[in-house]
CSV table of C-alpha atoms in Angstrom, one decimal:
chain,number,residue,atom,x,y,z
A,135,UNK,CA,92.0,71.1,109.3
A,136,UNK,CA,89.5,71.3,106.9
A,137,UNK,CA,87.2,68.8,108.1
A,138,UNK,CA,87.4,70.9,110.9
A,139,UNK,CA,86.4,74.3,109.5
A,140,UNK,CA,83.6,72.7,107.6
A,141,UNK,CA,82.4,71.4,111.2
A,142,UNK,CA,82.3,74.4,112.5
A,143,UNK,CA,80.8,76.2,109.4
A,144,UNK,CA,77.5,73.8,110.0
A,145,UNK,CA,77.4,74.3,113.8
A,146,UNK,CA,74.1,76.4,114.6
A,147,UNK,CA,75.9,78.8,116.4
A,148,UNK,CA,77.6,79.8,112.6
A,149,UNK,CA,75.5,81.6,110.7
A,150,UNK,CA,77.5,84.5,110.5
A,151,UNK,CA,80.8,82.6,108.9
A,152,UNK,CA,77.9,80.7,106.8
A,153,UNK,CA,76.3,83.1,105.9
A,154,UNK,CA,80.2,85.3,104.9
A,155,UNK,CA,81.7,82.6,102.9
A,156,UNK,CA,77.8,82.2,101.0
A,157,UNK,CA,78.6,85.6,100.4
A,158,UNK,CA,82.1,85.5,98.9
A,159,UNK,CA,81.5,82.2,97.2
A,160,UNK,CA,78.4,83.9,95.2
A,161,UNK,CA,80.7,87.4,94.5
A,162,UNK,CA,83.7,84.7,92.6
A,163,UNK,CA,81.1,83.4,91.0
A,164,UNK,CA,79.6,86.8,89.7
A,165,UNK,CA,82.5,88.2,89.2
A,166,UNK,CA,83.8,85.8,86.6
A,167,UNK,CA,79.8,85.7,85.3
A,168,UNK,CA,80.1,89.4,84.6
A,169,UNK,CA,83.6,89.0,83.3
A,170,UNK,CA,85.3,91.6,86.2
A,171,UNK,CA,88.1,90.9,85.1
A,172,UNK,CA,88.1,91.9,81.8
A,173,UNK,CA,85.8,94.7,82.2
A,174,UNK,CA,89.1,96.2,84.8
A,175,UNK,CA,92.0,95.6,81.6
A,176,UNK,CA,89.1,98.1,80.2
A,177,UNK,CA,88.8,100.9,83.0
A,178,UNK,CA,92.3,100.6,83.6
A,179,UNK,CA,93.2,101.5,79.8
A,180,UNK,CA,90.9,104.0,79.5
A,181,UNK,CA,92.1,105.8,82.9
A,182,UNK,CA,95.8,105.6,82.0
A,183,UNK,CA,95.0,107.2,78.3
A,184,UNK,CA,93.1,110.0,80.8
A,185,UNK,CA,95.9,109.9,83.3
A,186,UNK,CA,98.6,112.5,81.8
A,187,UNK,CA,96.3,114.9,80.7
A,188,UNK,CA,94.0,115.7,84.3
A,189,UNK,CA,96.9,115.3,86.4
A,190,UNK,CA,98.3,117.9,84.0
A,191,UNK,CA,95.6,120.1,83.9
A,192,UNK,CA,94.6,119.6,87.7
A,193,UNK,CA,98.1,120.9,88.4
A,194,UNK,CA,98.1,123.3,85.7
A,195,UNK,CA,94.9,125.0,87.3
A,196,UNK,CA,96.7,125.0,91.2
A,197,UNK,CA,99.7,126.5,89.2
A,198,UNK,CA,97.4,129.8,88.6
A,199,UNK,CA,95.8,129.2,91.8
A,200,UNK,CA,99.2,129.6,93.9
A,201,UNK,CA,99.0,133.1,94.9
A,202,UNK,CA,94.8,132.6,96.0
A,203,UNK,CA,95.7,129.7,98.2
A,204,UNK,CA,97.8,132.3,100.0
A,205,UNK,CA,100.8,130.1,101.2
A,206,UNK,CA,104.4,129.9,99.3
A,207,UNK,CA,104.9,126.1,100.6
A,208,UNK,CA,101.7,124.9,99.2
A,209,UNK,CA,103.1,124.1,96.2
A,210,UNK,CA,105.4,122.6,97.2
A,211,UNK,CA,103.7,120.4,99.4
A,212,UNK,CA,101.0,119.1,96.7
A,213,UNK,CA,104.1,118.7,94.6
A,214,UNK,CA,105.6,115.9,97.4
A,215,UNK,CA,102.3,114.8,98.2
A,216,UNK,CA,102.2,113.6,94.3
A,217,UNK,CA,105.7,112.3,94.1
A,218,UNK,CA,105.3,110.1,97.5
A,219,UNK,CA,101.9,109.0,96.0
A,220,UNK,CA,103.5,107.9,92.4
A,221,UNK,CA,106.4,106.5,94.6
A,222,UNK,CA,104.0,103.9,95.9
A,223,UNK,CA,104.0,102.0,92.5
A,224,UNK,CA,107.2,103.9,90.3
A,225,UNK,CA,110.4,103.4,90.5
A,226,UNK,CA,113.3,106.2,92.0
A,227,UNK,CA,114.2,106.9,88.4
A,228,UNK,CA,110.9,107.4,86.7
A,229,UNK,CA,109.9,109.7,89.0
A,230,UNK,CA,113.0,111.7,88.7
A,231,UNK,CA,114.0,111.7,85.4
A,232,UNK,CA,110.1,112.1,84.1
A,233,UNK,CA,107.0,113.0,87.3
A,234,UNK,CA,109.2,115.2,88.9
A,235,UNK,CA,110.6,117.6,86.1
A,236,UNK,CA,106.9,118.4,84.7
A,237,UNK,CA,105.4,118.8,88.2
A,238,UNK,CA,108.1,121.6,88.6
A,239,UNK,CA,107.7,123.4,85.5
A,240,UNK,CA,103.6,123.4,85.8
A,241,UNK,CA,103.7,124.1,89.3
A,242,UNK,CA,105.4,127.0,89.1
A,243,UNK,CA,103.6,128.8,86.9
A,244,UNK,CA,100.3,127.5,85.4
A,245,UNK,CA,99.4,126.7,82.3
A,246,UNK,CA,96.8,127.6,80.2
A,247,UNK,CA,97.7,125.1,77.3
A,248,UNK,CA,97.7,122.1,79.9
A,249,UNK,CA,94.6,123.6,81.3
A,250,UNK,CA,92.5,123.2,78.4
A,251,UNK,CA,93.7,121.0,75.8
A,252,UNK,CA,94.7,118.5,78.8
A,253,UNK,CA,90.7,118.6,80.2
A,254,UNK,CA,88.8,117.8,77.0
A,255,UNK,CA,91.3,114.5,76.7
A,256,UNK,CA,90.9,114.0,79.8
A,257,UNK,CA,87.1,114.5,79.9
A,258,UNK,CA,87.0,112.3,77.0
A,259,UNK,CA,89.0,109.2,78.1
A,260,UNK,CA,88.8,109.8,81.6
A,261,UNK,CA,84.3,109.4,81.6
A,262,UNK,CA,85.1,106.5,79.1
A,263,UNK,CA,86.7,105.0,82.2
A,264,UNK,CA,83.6,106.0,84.7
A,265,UNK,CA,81.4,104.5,82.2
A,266,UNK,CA,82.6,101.0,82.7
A,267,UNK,CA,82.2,101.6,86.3
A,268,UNK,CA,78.9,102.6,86.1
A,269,UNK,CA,78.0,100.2,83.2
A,270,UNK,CA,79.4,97.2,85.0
A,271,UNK,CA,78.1,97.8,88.4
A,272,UNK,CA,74.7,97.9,87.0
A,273,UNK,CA,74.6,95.2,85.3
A,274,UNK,CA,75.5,93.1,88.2
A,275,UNK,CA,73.1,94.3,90.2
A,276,UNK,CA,70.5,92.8,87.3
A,277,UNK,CA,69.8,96.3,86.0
A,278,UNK,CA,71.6,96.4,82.6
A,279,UNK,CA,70.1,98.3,80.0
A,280,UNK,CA,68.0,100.2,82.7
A,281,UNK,CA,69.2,103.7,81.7
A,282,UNK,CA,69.5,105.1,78.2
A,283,UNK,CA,72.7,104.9,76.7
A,284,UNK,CA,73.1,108.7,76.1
A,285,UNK,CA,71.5,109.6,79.4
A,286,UNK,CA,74.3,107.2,81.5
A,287,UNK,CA,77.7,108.5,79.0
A,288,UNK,CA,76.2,112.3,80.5
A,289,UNK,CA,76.2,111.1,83.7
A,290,UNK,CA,79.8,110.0,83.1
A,291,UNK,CA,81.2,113.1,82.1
A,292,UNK,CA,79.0,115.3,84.7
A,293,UNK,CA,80.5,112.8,87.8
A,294,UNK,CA,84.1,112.9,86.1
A,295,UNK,CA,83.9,116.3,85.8
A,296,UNK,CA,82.3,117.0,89.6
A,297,UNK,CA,85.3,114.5,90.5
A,298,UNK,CA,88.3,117.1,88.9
A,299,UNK,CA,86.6,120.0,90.4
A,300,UNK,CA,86.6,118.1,94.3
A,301,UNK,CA,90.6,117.3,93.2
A,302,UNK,CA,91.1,120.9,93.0
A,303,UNK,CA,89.9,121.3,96.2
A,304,UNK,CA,91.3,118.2,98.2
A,305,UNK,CA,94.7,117.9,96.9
A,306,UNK,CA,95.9,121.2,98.6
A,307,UNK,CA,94.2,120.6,101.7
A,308,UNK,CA,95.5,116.7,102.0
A,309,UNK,CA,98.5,118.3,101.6
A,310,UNK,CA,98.9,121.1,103.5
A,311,UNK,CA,95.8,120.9,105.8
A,312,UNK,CA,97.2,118.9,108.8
A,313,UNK,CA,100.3,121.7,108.9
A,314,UNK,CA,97.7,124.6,108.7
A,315,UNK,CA,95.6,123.3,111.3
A,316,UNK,CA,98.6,122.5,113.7
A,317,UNK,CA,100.0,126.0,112.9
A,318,UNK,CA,97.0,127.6,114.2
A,319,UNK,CA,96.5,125.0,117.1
A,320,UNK,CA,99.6,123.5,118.7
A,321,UNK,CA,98.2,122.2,121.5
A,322,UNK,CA,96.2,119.3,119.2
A,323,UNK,CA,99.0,119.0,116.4
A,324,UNK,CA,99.4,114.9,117.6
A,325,UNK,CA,95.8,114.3,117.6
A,326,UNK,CA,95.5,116.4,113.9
A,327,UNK,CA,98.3,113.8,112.3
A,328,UNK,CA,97.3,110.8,114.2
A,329,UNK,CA,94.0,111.6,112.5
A,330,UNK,CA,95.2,112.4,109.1
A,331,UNK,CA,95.5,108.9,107.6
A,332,UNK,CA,91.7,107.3,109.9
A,333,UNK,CA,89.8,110.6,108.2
A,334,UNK,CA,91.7,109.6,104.4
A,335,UNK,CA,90.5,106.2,104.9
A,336,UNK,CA,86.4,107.2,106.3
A,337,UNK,CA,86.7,109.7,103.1
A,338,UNK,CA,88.1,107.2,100.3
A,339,UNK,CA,84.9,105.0,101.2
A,340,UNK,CA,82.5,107.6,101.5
A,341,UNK,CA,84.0,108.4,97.8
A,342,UNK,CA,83.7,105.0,97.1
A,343,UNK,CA,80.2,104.8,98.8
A,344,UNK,CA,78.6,107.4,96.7
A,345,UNK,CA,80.2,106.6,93.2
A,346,UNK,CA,78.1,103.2,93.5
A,347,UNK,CA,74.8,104.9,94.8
A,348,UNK,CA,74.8,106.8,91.7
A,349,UNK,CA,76.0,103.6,89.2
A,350,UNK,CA,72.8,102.0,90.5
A,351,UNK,CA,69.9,103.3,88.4
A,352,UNK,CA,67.2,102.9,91.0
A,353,UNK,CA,68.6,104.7,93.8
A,354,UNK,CA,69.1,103.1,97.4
A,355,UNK,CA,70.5,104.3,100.7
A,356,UNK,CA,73.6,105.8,100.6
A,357,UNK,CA,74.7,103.1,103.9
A,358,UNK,CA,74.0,100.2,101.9
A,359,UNK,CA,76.4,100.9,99.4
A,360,UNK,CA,79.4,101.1,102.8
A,361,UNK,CA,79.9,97.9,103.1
A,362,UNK,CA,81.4,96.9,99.2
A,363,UNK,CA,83.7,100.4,99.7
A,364,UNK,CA,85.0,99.0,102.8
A,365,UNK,CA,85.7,95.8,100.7
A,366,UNK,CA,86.7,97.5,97.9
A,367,UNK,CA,89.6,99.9,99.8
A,368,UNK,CA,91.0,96.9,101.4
A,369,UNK,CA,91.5,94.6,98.2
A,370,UNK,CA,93.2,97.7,96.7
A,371,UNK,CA,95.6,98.3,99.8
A,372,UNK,CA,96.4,94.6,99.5
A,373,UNK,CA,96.6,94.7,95.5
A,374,UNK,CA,98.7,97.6,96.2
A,375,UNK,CA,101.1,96.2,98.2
A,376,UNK,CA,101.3,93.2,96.2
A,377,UNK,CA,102.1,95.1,93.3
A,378,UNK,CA,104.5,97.4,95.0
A,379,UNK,CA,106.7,93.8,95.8
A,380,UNK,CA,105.9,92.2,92.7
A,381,UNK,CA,107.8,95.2,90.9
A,382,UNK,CA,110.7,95.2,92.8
A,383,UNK,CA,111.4,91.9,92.6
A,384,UNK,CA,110.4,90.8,89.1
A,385,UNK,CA,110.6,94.4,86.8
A,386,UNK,CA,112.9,96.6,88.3
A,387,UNK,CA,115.7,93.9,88.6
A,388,UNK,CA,115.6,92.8,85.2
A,389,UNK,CA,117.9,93.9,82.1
A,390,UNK,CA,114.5,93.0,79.8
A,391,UNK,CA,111.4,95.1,81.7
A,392,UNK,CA,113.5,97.2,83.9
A,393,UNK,CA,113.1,100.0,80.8
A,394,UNK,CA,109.6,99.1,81.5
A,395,UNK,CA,109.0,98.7,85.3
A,396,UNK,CA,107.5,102.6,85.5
A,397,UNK,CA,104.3,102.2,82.5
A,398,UNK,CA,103.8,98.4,83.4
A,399,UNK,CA,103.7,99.5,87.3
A,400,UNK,CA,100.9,101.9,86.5
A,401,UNK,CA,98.7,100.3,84.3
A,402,UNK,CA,98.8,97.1,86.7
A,403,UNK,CA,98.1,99.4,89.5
A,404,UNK,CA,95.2,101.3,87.6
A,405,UNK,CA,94.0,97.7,87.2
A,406,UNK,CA,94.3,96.9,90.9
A,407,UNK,CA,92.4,99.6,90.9
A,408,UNK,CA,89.7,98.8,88.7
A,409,UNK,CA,89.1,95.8,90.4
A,410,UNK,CA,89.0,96.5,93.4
A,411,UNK,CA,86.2,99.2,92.8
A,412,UNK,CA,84.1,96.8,90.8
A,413,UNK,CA,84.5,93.5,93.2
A,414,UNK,CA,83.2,96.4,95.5
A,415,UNK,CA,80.2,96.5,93.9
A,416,UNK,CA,79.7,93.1,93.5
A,417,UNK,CA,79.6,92.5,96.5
A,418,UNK,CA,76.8,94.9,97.2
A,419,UNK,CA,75.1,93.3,94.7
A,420,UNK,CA,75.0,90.1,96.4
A,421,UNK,CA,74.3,91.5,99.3
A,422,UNK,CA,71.4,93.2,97.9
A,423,UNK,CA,70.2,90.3,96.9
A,424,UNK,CA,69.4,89.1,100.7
A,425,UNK,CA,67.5,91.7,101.3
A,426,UNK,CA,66.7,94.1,98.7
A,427,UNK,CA,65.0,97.3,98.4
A,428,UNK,CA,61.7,97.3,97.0
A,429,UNK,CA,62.3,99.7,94.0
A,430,UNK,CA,65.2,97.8,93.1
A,431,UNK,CA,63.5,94.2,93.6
A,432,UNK,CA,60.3,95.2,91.4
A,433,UNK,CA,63.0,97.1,88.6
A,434,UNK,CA,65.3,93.8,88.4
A,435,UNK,CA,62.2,91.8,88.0
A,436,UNK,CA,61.2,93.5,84.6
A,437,UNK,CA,64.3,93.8,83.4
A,438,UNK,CA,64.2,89.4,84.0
A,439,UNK,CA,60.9,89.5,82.1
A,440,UNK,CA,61.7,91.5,79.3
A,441,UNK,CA,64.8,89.8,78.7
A,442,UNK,CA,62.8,86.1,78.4
């Protein structure tokens, strides 16, 4: 069978396959060159030290925003949309005995306490986190060092920070949105949820999309950047998954790490996800490679020369 696959891979008529598995034979070898691995055990720590504090203050500020959003359920509604989302990777119990209690007591009422003290950890921590993003995917792109140290940890906090403020805005609408829109329209209620989860998908990769345009120092068109997103969304739906089996076979069964099964299940999936972002923008990388921009090709060659 494989003497058969590597016929066909030489056949003329193959670039294409030749040309993919060049492609995913250069991204292994740059991702353990650039240490991807590692550099994820990194994002992933520094994400689930900022974890506690944003979603507490994200949900602390739509506590105070109830009564503006203008609908009693909406509340409740972000407050399942977070428990199905956590139930993805934790355990019945954790989320019952610890996710569920403190989204009901901030929920209902706001507060100011979480707001603050919960965004300058989080702003802390949580840019710590973007930084390795942004670090990393420059420096496979060749372009390490290109931006000053100071000027890139700013650029951290000012995306982290434009991130929470889109939260506030997207996690009542994800959750309440589709019902809204088929209150008001009936008629187009099937097509509104059978869109729900195709528009998610587009606007996780657009997300994904832009947070590497802007990790590259020398900017380049926003489209080039779709195809390591799309790569990127699918190796964390399949790490996901994965994970979620992985857990309740091996954790949640056992007398030893069943204790354990909720914090081990969230820093491995913050990992996942870590990865899966940065292999994202690996591949770009190697794809930029083939045919890159001008600015970039002219920036990585002087940051070659003044490294020799």
């Amino acid at each position: 069978m494989l003497r058969r696959f590597f016929w066909r891979l030489r056949h003329p008529r193959n670039r294409r396959l030749r040309g993919l598995v060049r492609l995913t034979a250069r991204t292994v070898e740059s991702s353990g060159r650039y240490r991807l691995t590692g550099l994820a055990g990194e994002a992933a720590f520094f994400t689930l030290t900022s974890l506690p504090p944003v979603l507490l203050g994200v949900v602390g500020t739509l506590g105070y925003l109830a009564g503006w959003l203008g609908r009693e359920d909406t509340m409740a509604a972000v407050e399942e949309a977070l428990v199905q989302a956590a139930g993805t990777v934790l355990s019945p119990e954790a989320i019952d005995q610890l996710l569920r209690p403190v989204l009901v007591e901030v929920l209902g009422s706001g507060r100011a306490g979480v707001i603050s003290i919960g965004f300058l950890l989080a702003l802390w921590s949580g840019s710590a986190a973007l930084n390795v993003y942004i670090d990393t995917i420059s420096v496979v792109y060749g372009l390490g060092g290109h931006r000053n140290v100071v000027r890139q940890r700013l650029m951290s906090v000012l995306v982290y920070v434009v991130g929470l403020l889109v939260s506030l805005v997207l996690l009542p609408l994800l959750a309440v949105g589709p019902s809204v829109i088929a209150g008001w329209l009936p008629e187009v209620s099937a097509l509104v949820y059978g869109l729900y989860w195709p528009a998610v998908v587009l606007g996780s990769i657009a997300s994904l999309s832009t947070l590497y345009m802007v990790s590259v120092p020398i900017r380049a068109p926003w489209h080039e950047h779709l195809p390591g997103a799309a790569v990127a969304l699918v190796v964390w739906l399949a790490g996901s998954f994965g994970l979620r089996i992985y857990l309740d076979v091996s954790l949640e069964n056992s007398p030893v790490y069943g204790a354990l099964a909720a914090p081990m299940g969230v820093l491995l999936w913050l990992y996942v996800t870590a990865f899966a972002v940065l292999l994202g923008g690996a591949v770009n990388a190697e794809l930029d490679t083939v045919q890159p921009s001008r600015e970039i090709a002219i920036a990585r060659r002087a940051a070659r020369e003044a490294a020799e």
